[in-house]
PDB file of C-alpha atoms and ligand atoms in Angstrom:
ATOM      1  CA  MET A 266     -22.407 -38.767 -24.215  1.00  0.00           C
ATOM      2  CA  ALA A 267     -20.187 -40.083 -26.989  1.00  0.00           C
ATOM      3  CA  ALA A 268     -18.723 -43.527 -26.598  1.00  0.00           C
ATOM      4  CA  ARG A 269     -15.056 -43.733 -25.635  1.00  0.00           C
ATOM      5  CA  THR A 270     -14.619 -47.080 -27.348  1.00  0.00           C
ATOM      6  CA  ASP A 271     -15.660 -48.372 -30.734  1.00  0.00           C
ATOM      7  CA  ARG A 272     -19.387 -48.931 -31.060  1.00  0.00           C
ATOM      8  CA  THR A 273     -18.919 -51.839 -33.409  1.00  0.00           C
ATOM      9  CA  THR A 274     -18.316 -55.208 -31.770  1.00  0.00           C
ATOM     10  CA  ASP A 275     -17.506 -57.081 -34.995  1.00  0.00           C
ATOM     11  CA  PRO A 276     -14.142 -58.787 -34.309  1.00  0.00           C
ATOM     12  CA  ALA A 277     -12.965 -58.613 -37.961  1.00  0.00           C
ATOM     13  CA  LEU A 278     -13.779 -54.918 -38.127  1.00  0.00           C
ATOM     14  CA  LEU A 279     -12.064 -54.223 -34.799  1.00  0.00           C
ATOM     15  CA  GLU A 280      -8.968 -56.006 -36.101  1.00  0.00           C
ATOM     16  CA  ALA A 281      -9.105 -53.947 -39.305  1.00  0.00           C
ATOM     17  CA  LEU A 282      -9.430 -50.743 -37.259  1.00  0.00           C
ATOM     18  CA  LEU A 283      -6.361 -51.777 -35.282  1.00  0.00           C
ATOM     19  CA  GLN A 284      -4.298 -52.093 -38.505  1.00  0.00           C
ATOM     20  CA  ALA A 285      -5.467 -48.649 -39.631  1.00  0.00           C
ATOM     21  CA  ARG A 286      -4.586 -47.116 -36.250  1.00  0.00           C
ATOM     22  CA  ARG A 287      -1.212 -48.833 -36.183  1.00  0.00           C
ATOM     23  CA  GLY A 288      -0.529 -47.564 -39.682  1.00  0.00           C
ATOM     24  CA  THR A 289      -1.488 -44.036 -38.652  1.00  0.00           C
ATOM     25  CA  ALA A 290       0.806 -44.265 -35.620  1.00  0.00           C
ATOM     26  CA  PHE A 291       3.594 -45.557 -37.861  1.00  0.00           C
ATOM     27  CA  PHE A 292       3.148 -42.701 -40.347  1.00  0.00           C
ATOM     28  CA  ALA A 293       3.134 -40.262 -37.405  1.00  0.00           C
ATOM     29  CA  ARG A 294       6.394 -41.720 -36.124  1.00  0.00           C
ATOM     30  CA  LYS A 295       8.131 -41.391 -39.477  1.00  0.00           C
ATOM     31  CA  LEU A 296       6.752 -37.858 -39.921  1.00  0.00           C
ATOM     32  CA  ASN A 297       7.960 -36.851 -36.454  1.00  0.00           C
ATOM     33  CA  GLU A 298      11.443 -38.131 -37.259  1.00  0.00           C
ATOM     34  CA  LEU A 299      11.675 -35.528 -40.032  1.00  0.00           C
ATOM     35  CA  THR A 300      12.853 -32.015 -39.239  1.00  0.00           C
ATOM     36  CA  ASP A 301      10.851 -29.113 -40.645  1.00  0.00           C
ATOM     37  CA  ALA A 302      13.567 -28.545 -43.245  1.00  0.00           C
ATOM     38  CA  GLN A 303      13.439 -32.194 -44.309  1.00  0.00           C
ATOM     39  CA  LEU A 304       9.744 -31.791 -45.188  1.00  0.00           C
ATOM     40  CA  ASP A 305      10.971 -29.911 -48.268  1.00  0.00           C
ATOM     41  CA  GLY A 306      12.771 -33.048 -49.481  1.00  0.00           C
ATOM     42  CA  ASP A 307      11.492 -35.401 -52.146  1.00  0.00           C
ATOM     43  CA  SER A 308       9.114 -38.238 -51.367  1.00  0.00           C
ATOM     44  CA  LEU A 309       9.264 -41.461 -53.373  1.00  0.00           C
ATOM     45  CA  LEU A 310       6.360 -40.209 -55.498  1.00  0.00           C
ATOM     46  CA  PRO A 311       7.439 -38.390 -58.667  1.00  0.00           C
ATOM     47  CA  GLY A 312       6.859 -34.636 -58.398  1.00  0.00           C
ATOM     48  CA  TRP A 313       5.810 -34.769 -54.756  1.00  0.00           C
ATOM     49  CA  THR A 314       7.821 -33.464 -51.819  1.00  0.00           C
ATOM     50  CA  ARG A 315       7.195 -34.807 -48.325  1.00  0.00           C
ATOM     51  CA  ARG A 316       5.004 -31.720 -47.874  1.00  0.00           C
ATOM     52  CA  HIS A 317       2.698 -32.876 -50.663  1.00  0.00           C
ATOM     53  CA  LEU A 318       2.577 -36.347 -49.198  1.00  0.00           C
ATOM     54  CA  THR A 319       1.792 -35.107 -45.678  1.00  0.00           C
ATOM     55  CA  ALA A 320      -0.897 -32.782 -46.990  1.00  0.00           C
ATOM     56  CA  HIS A 321      -2.366 -35.648 -49.034  1.00  0.00           C
ATOM     57  CA  ILE A 322      -2.485 -37.948 -45.995  1.00  0.00           C
ATOM     58  CA  GLY A 323      -4.205 -35.229 -43.955  1.00  0.00           C
ATOM     59  CA  TYR A 324      -6.789 -34.396 -46.609  1.00  0.00           C
ATOM     60  CA  ASN A 325      -7.301 -38.104 -47.263  1.00  0.00           C
ATOM     61  CA  ALA A 326      -8.342 -38.577 -43.616  1.00  0.00           C
ATOM     62  CA  ARG A 327     -10.819 -35.722 -43.963  1.00  0.00           C
ATOM     63  CA  ALA A 328     -12.166 -37.171 -47.218  1.00  0.00           C
ATOM     64  CA  ILE A 329     -12.610 -40.604 -45.653  1.00  0.00           C
ATOM     65  CA  ALA A 330     -14.228 -39.008 -42.589  1.00  0.00           C
ATOM     66  CA  ARG A 331     -16.793 -37.480 -44.981  1.00  0.00           C
ATOM     67  CA  LEU A 332     -17.699 -40.993 -46.130  1.00  0.00           C
ATOM     68  CA  VAL A 333     -18.101 -42.159 -42.545  1.00  0.00           C
ATOM     69  CA  GLU A 334     -20.348 -39.140 -41.844  1.00  0.00           C
ATOM     70  CA  TRP A 335     -22.345 -40.039 -44.960  1.00  0.00           C
ATOM     71  CA  ALA A 336     -22.821 -43.563 -43.589  1.00  0.00           C
ATOM     72  CA  ALA A 337     -23.878 -42.156 -40.212  1.00  0.00           C
ATOM     73  CA  THR A 338     -26.332 -39.524 -41.463  1.00  0.00           C
ATOM     74  CA  GLY A 339     -27.466 -40.743 -44.880  1.00  0.00           C
ATOM     75  CA  VAL A 340     -26.566 -37.305 -46.275  1.00  0.00           C
ATOM     76  CA  GLU A 341     -24.385 -37.807 -49.347  1.00  0.00           C
ATOM     77  CA  THR A 342     -20.967 -36.182 -48.847  1.00  0.00           C
ATOM     78  CA  PRO A 343     -18.404 -37.235 -51.460  1.00  0.00           C
ATOM     79  CA  MET A 344     -14.710 -37.620 -50.645  1.00  0.00           C
ATOM     80  CA  TYR A 345     -13.748 -34.779 -52.977  1.00  0.00           C
ATOM     81  CA  ALA A 346     -15.803 -32.320 -55.031  1.00  0.00           C
ATOM     82  CA  SER A 347     -13.700 -33.314 -58.063  1.00  0.00           C
ATOM     83  CA  THR A 348     -10.270 -34.676 -58.965  1.00  0.00           C
ATOM     84  CA  GLU A 349      -9.180 -31.096 -59.699  1.00  0.00           C
ATOM     85  CA  ALA A 350     -10.360 -29.993 -56.248  1.00  0.00           C
ATOM     86  CA  ARG A 351      -8.440 -32.864 -54.653  1.00  0.00           C
ATOM     87  CA  ASN A 352      -5.235 -32.012 -56.511  1.00  0.00           C
ATOM     88  CA  HIS A 353      -5.620 -28.313 -55.838  1.00  0.00           C
ATOM     89  CA  GLU A 354      -6.063 -29.000 -52.125  1.00  0.00           C
ATOM     90  CA  ILE A 355      -2.805 -30.982 -52.046  1.00  0.00           C
ATOM     91  CA  GLU A 356      -0.903 -28.251 -53.913  1.00  0.00           C
ATOM     92  CA  PHE A 357      -2.243 -25.711 -51.453  1.00  0.00           C
ATOM     93  CA  GLY A 358      -1.522 -27.929 -48.441  1.00  0.00           C
ATOM     94  CA  ALA A 359       2.080 -28.345 -49.543  1.00  0.00           C
ATOM     95  CA  THR A 360       2.574 -24.583 -49.052  1.00  0.00           C
ATOM     96  CA  LEU A 361       1.460 -24.618 -45.397  1.00  0.00           C
ATOM     97  CA  SER A 362       3.993 -23.938 -42.655  1.00  0.00           C
ATOM     98  CA  PRO A 363       5.556 -27.073 -41.146  1.00  0.00           C
ATOM     99  CA  ILE A 364       3.581 -26.654 -37.927  1.00  0.00           C
ATOM    100  CA  ALA A 365       0.317 -26.272 -39.862  1.00  0.00           C
ATOM    101  CA  LEU A 366       1.123 -29.345 -41.943  1.00  0.00           C
ATOM    102  CA  ARG A 367       1.809 -31.381 -38.827  1.00  0.00           C
ATOM    103  CA  HIS A 368      -1.428 -30.134 -37.254  1.00  0.00           C
ATOM    104  CA  LEU A 369      -3.324 -31.032 -40.403  1.00  0.00           C
ATOM    105  CA  PHE A 370      -2.034 -34.588 -40.155  1.00  0.00           C
ATOM    106  CA  ASP A 371      -2.725 -34.893 -36.405  1.00  0.00           C
ATOM    107  CA  HIS A 372      -6.168 -33.298 -36.346  1.00  0.00           C
ATOM    108  CA  SER A 373      -7.484 -35.066 -39.422  1.00  0.00           C
ATOM    109  CA  ALA A 374      -6.329 -38.431 -38.064  1.00  0.00           C
ATOM    110  CA  VAL A 375      -8.043 -37.796 -34.714  1.00  0.00           C
ATOM    111  CA  HIS A 376     -11.213 -36.636 -36.469  1.00  0.00           C
ATOM    112  CA  LEU A 377     -11.384 -39.756 -38.652  1.00  0.00           C
ATOM    113  CA  ASN A 378     -10.752 -41.956 -35.657  1.00  0.00           C
ATOM    114  CA  VAL A 379     -13.636 -40.358 -33.744  1.00  0.00           C
ATOM    115  CA  GLU A 380     -15.956 -40.815 -36.731  1.00  0.00           C
ATOM    116  CA  TRP A 381     -15.069 -44.498 -36.857  1.00  0.00           C
ATOM    117  CA  ARG A 382     -15.348 -44.921 -33.089  1.00  0.00           C
ATOM    118  CA  ASP A 383     -18.827 -43.427 -32.953  1.00  0.00           C
ATOM    119  CA  LEU A 384     -20.281 -45.096 -36.052  1.00  0.00           C
ATOM    120  CA  PRO A 385     -23.146 -47.357 -34.927  1.00  0.00           C
ATOM    121  CA  GLU A 386     -22.902 -51.059 -35.685  1.00  0.00           C
ATOM    122  CA  ASP A 387     -25.479 -51.098 -38.537  1.00  0.00           C
ATOM    123  CA  ALA A 388     -24.165 -47.971 -40.211  1.00  0.00           C
ATOM    124  CA  TRP A 389     -20.930 -49.805 -41.075  1.00  0.00           C
ATOM    125  CA  HIS A 390     -22.958 -51.608 -43.748  1.00  0.00           C
ATOM    126  CA  HIS A 391     -24.381 -48.416 -45.249  1.00  0.00           C
ATOM    127  CA  LYS A 392     -23.221 -47.781 -48.782  1.00  0.00           C
ATOM    128  CA  VAL A 393     -20.929 -44.899 -49.704  1.00  0.00           C
ATOM    129  CA  LYS A 394     -19.051 -43.987 -52.877  1.00  0.00           C
ATOM    130  CA  THR A 395     -15.271 -43.791 -53.232  1.00  0.00           C
ATOM    131  CA  ALA A 396     -13.413 -41.126 -55.224  1.00  0.00           C
ATOM    132  CA  GLN A 397     -13.075 -43.718 -58.025  1.00  0.00           C
ATOM    133  CA  GLY A 398     -16.862 -44.102 -58.080  1.00  0.00           C
ATOM    134  CA  ARG A 399     -17.009 -47.527 -56.466  1.00  0.00           C
ATOM    135  CA  THR A 400     -19.995 -48.154 -54.180  1.00  0.00           C
ATOM    136  CA  VAL A 401     -18.767 -49.840 -50.997  1.00  0.00           C
ATOM    137  CA  PRO A 402     -19.993 -50.450 -47.449  1.00  0.00           C
ATOM    138  CA  ALA A 403     -18.651 -47.943 -44.905  1.00  0.00           C
ATOM    139  CA  GLU A 404     -16.414 -50.648 -43.454  1.00  0.00           C
ATOM    140  CA  GLU A 405     -14.297 -50.418 -46.620  1.00  0.00           C
ATOM    141  CA  THR A 406     -13.158 -46.958 -45.444  1.00  0.00           C
ATOM    142  CA  VAL A 407     -10.942 -48.683 -42.884  1.00  0.00           C
ATOM    143  CA  TRP A 408      -8.998 -50.507 -45.583  1.00  0.00           C
ATOM    144  CA  MET A 409      -8.902 -47.393 -47.794  1.00  0.00           C
ATOM    145  CA  ARG A 410      -7.131 -45.561 -44.990  1.00  0.00           C
ATOM    146  CA  THR A 411      -4.953 -48.515 -43.955  1.00  0.00           C
ATOM    147  CA  ARG A 412      -3.293 -48.841 -47.339  1.00  0.00           C
ATOM    148  CA  GLU A 413      -2.735 -45.089 -47.612  1.00  0.00           C
ATOM    149  CA  VAL A 414      -0.965 -44.672 -44.274  1.00  0.00           C
ATOM    150  CA  TRP A 415       1.232 -47.758 -44.569  1.00  0.00           C
ATOM    151  CA  ILE A 416       2.375 -47.252 -48.167  1.00  0.00           C
ATOM    152  CA  HIS A 417       2.827 -43.502 -47.835  1.00  0.00           C
ATOM    153  CA  ALA A 418       4.912 -43.987 -44.666  1.00  0.00           C
ATOM    154  CA  VAL A 419       7.376 -45.778 -46.975  1.00  0.00           C
ATOM    155  CA  ASP A 420       6.955 -42.966 -49.527  1.00  0.00           C
ATOM    156  CA  LEU A 421       8.168 -40.448 -46.923  1.00  0.00           C
ATOM    157  CA  ALA A 422      11.585 -41.872 -47.829  1.00  0.00           C
ATOM    158  CA  ASN A 423      13.164 -41.635 -44.414  1.00  0.00           C
ATOM    159  CA  GLY A 424      13.761 -45.238 -43.554  1.00  0.00           C
ATOM    160  CA  ALA A 425      10.418 -47.076 -43.588  1.00  0.00           C
ATOM    161  CA  THR A 426      10.334 -50.122 -45.860  1.00  0.00           C
ATOM    162  CA  PHE A 427       7.742 -52.665 -46.932  1.00  0.00           C
ATOM    163  CA  THR A 428       9.140 -55.023 -44.270  1.00  0.00           C
ATOM    164  CA  ASP A 429       7.635 -52.632 -41.676  1.00  0.00           C
ATOM    165  CA  ILE A 430       4.128 -53.294 -43.030  1.00  0.00           C
ATOM    166  CA  PRO A 431       2.224 -56.118 -41.284  1.00  0.00           C
ATOM    167  CA  ALA A 432       1.826 -59.283 -43.377  1.00  0.00           C
ATOM    168  CA  PRO A 433      -2.009 -59.205 -43.455  1.00  0.00           C
ATOM    169  CA  VAL A 434      -1.855 -55.670 -44.878  1.00  0.00           C
ATOM    170  CA  LEU A 435       0.730 -56.737 -47.479  1.00  0.00           C
ATOM    171  CA  GLU A 436      -1.370 -59.731 -48.526  1.00  0.00           C
ATOM    172  CA  ARG A 437      -4.471 -57.644 -48.990  1.00  0.00           C
ATOM    173  CA  LEU A 438      -2.487 -55.042 -50.927  1.00  0.00           C
ATOM    174  CA  LEU A 439      -1.233 -57.726 -53.272  1.00  0.00           C
ATOM    175  CA  LYS A 440      -4.782 -58.994 -53.778  1.00  0.00           C
ATOM    176  CA  ASP A 441      -5.950 -55.446 -54.530  1.00  0.00           C
ATOM    177  CA  ILE A 442      -3.120 -54.722 -56.933  1.00  0.00           C
ATOM    178  CA  THR A 443      -3.312 -57.982 -58.868  1.00  0.00           C
ATOM    179  CA  GLY A 444      -7.111 -57.623 -58.902  1.00  0.00           C
ATOM    180  CA  ALA A 445      -6.780 -54.143 -60.430  1.00  0.00           C
ATOM    181  CA  TRP A 446      -4.455 -55.533 -63.134  1.00  0.00           C
ATOM    182  CA  HIS A 447      -6.927 -58.284 -63.855  1.00  0.00           C
ATOM    183  CA  THR A 448      -9.823 -55.814 -64.178  1.00  0.00           C
ATOM    184  CA  ARG A 449      -7.788 -53.758 -66.652  1.00  0.00           C
ATOM    185  CA  GLY A 450      -6.468 -56.804 -68.478  1.00  0.00           C
ATOM    186  CA  THR A 451      -2.869 -55.724 -67.881  1.00  0.00           C
ATOM    187  CA  ASP A 452      -1.801 -58.915 -66.120  1.00  0.00           C
ATOM    188  CA  LYS A 453      -1.534 -61.024 -69.268  1.00  0.00           C
ATOM    189  CA  GLY A 454       1.121 -63.666 -68.751  1.00  0.00           C
ATOM    190  CA  LEU A 455       2.164 -62.226 -65.407  1.00  0.00           C
ATOM    191  CA  VAL A 456       2.365 -64.465 -62.356  1.00  0.00           C
ATOM    192  CA  VAL A 457       3.419 -63.305 -58.909  1.00  0.00           C
ATOM    193  CA  LYS A 458       4.792 -65.888 -56.496  1.00  0.00           C
ATOM    194  CA  VAL A 459       5.389 -65.157 -52.835  1.00  0.00           C
ATOM    195  CA  THR A 460       8.092 -67.456 -51.529  1.00  0.00           C
ATOM    196  CA  ASP A 461       7.592 -67.081 -47.784  1.00  0.00           C
ATOM    197  CA  THR A 462       3.821 -67.627 -47.695  1.00  0.00           C
ATOM    198  CA  ASP A 463       3.334 -69.865 -50.733  1.00  0.00           C
ATOM    199  CA  LEU A 464       0.819 -67.477 -52.284  1.00  0.00           C
ATOM    200  CA  THR A 465       0.394 -67.113 -56.044  1.00  0.00           C
ATOM    201  CA  PHE A 466      -1.447 -64.288 -57.784  1.00  0.00           C
ATOM    202  CA  GLY A 467      -1.927 -63.014 -61.298  1.00  0.00           C
ATOM    203  CA  HIS A 468      -2.502 -64.755 -64.615  1.00  0.00           C
ATOM    204  CA  THR A 469      -1.871 -68.270 -63.295  1.00  0.00           C
ATOM    205  CA  GLY A 470      -3.253 -70.019 -66.389  1.00  0.00           C
ATOM    206  CA  ALA A 471      -0.776 -68.355 -68.769  1.00  0.00           C
ATOM    207  CA  GLU A 472       1.005 -70.669 -71.197  1.00  0.00           C
ATOM    208  CA  TYR A 473       4.335 -68.780 -71.164  1.00  0.00           C
ATOM    209  CA  PRO A 474       4.201 -66.840 -67.941  1.00  0.00           C
ATOM    210  CA  THR A 475       6.634 -64.266 -66.683  1.00  0.00           C
ATOM    211  CA  ILE A 476       7.023 -65.211 -63.056  1.00  0.00           C
ATOM    212  CA  ILE A 477       7.958 -62.633 -60.438  1.00  0.00           C
ATOM    213  CA  THR A 478       9.229 -64.316 -57.281  1.00  0.00           C
ATOM    214  CA  GLY A 479      10.286 -63.043 -53.894  1.00  0.00           C
ATOM    215  CA  PRO A 480       9.382 -62.642 -50.243  1.00  0.00           C
ATOM    216  CA  LEU A 481       6.052 -60.908 -49.522  1.00  0.00           C
ATOM    217  CA  PRO A 482       7.392 -57.390 -48.715  1.00  0.00           C
ATOM    218  CA  ALA A 483       9.631 -57.358 -51.826  1.00  0.00           C
ATOM    219  CA  VAL A 484       6.890 -58.618 -54.123  1.00  0.00           C
ATOM    220  CA  VAL A 485       4.413 -56.017 -52.864  1.00  0.00           C
ATOM    221  CA  GLU A 486       7.034 -53.265 -53.186  1.00  0.00           C
ATOM    222  CA  TRP A 487       7.511 -54.292 -56.821  1.00  0.00           C
ATOM    223  CA  ALA A 488       3.771 -54.673 -57.502  1.00  0.00           C
ATOM    224  CA  ALA A 489       3.078 -51.227 -56.020  1.00  0.00           C
ATOM    225  CA  GLY A 490       5.651 -49.724 -58.400  1.00  0.00           C
ATOM    226  CA  ARG A 491       8.119 -48.844 -55.641  1.00  0.00           C
ATOM    227  CA  GLY A 492      11.181 -50.796 -56.809  1.00  0.00           C
ATOM    228  CA  HIS A 493      12.377 -54.294 -57.567  1.00  0.00           C
ATOM    229  CA  GLY A 494      14.904 -55.132 -54.865  1.00  0.00           C
ATOM    230  CA  GLY A 495      14.640 -58.721 -53.642  1.00  0.00           C
ATOM    231  CA  VAL A 496      12.507 -60.042 -56.521  1.00  0.00           C
ATOM    232  CA  THR A 497      13.536 -62.108 -59.506  1.00  0.00           C
ATOM    233  CA  ALA A 498      11.862 -62.534 -62.878  1.00  0.00           C
ATOM    234  CA  THR A 499      11.857 -65.631 -65.068  1.00  0.00           C
ATOM    235  CA  GLY A 500      10.118 -66.296 -68.363  1.00  0.00           C
ATOM    236  CA  PRO A 501       9.549 -64.393 -71.606  1.00  0.00           C
ATOM    237  CA  GLY A 502       8.839 -61.047 -69.875  1.00  0.00           C
ATOM    238  CA  ALA A 503      12.277 -61.010 -68.271  1.00  0.00           C
ATOM    239  CA  ALA A 504      14.807 -59.294 -70.543  1.00  0.00           C
ATOM    240  CA  VAL A 505      17.285 -62.108 -70.082  1.00  0.00           C
ATOM    241  CA  PRO A 506      16.562 -65.480 -68.466  1.00  0.00           C
ATOM    242  CA  ASN A 507      16.493 -64.953 -64.723  1.00  0.00           C
ATOM    243  CA  GLY A 508      17.403 -61.378 -65.441  1.00  0.00           C
ATOM    244  CA  THR A 509      15.989 -57.875 -65.495  1.00  0.00           C
ATOM    245  CA  VAL A 510      12.744 -57.478 -63.627  1.00  0.00           C
ATOM    246  CA  PRO A 511      10.042 -55.809 -65.766  1.00  0.00           C
ATOM    247  CA  ALA A 512       8.156 -52.855 -64.289  1.00  0.00           C
ATOM    248  CA  ALA A 513       4.827 -53.813 -62.731  1.00  0.00           C
ATOM    249  CA  PRO A 514       1.676 -52.728 -64.614  1.00  0.00           C
ATOM    250  CA  LYS A 515       0.076 -49.544 -63.331  1.00  0.00           C
ATOM    251  CA  TRP A 516      -2.129 -50.043 -60.327  1.00  0.00           C
ATOM    252  CA  ILE A 517      -3.870 -46.764 -59.497  1.00  0.00           C
TER     253      ILE A 517
HETATM  254 ZN1  LIG B  50      -2.442 -41.774 -51.591  1.00  0.00          ZN
END
């Protein structure tokens, strides 16, 4: 008989699973607040309606579930056959009826949750490969899903903001984003300062830094390319002293 509770007993992993489940519940709430007609409206992502976004979140759960199955069985099952296949799937999904789209979201989320729940303790360390080609332990799938559901709940553009996202999720997002800039070398001279938690990220050794400052939710919103409300910029990268906030480097 399948377990009814998580098989892992690792406290950090259980906490991470909780953030992913909360994020899924939050996305579900925002999705349920939208009428069927409102699904046709624009999301915050250029070129994507809320239908595209909902389809993407559903297919993302299925793709991540494939990685968890890979970890469980040792049989390699990639997230997506190809980038084209992923994009095609989203375009197709966006044409589904509202009820089918909502079912896609619900069923895929339940499926992923069951895969996580039933994954044996050791298998969480088994290596799988992300769509970007990174080799990661299966436990990374929890974070991969967490950031998708929380950020895309904001992208649904019906009232969710970065202030709704739990602080530990925001902090890890900021680490991810600034880490991605660093890897690409696009963070030259850019320093990010979080006023409410005293955290600093980015190119901290820069001689003439452009410093982006603000509370954690505002800084992450800016870093994720979702706007620049609540942040200020100082230094040579700001158009005028203490003025216009430059766009954040690309992240994904
Ligand atoms: Zn996404």
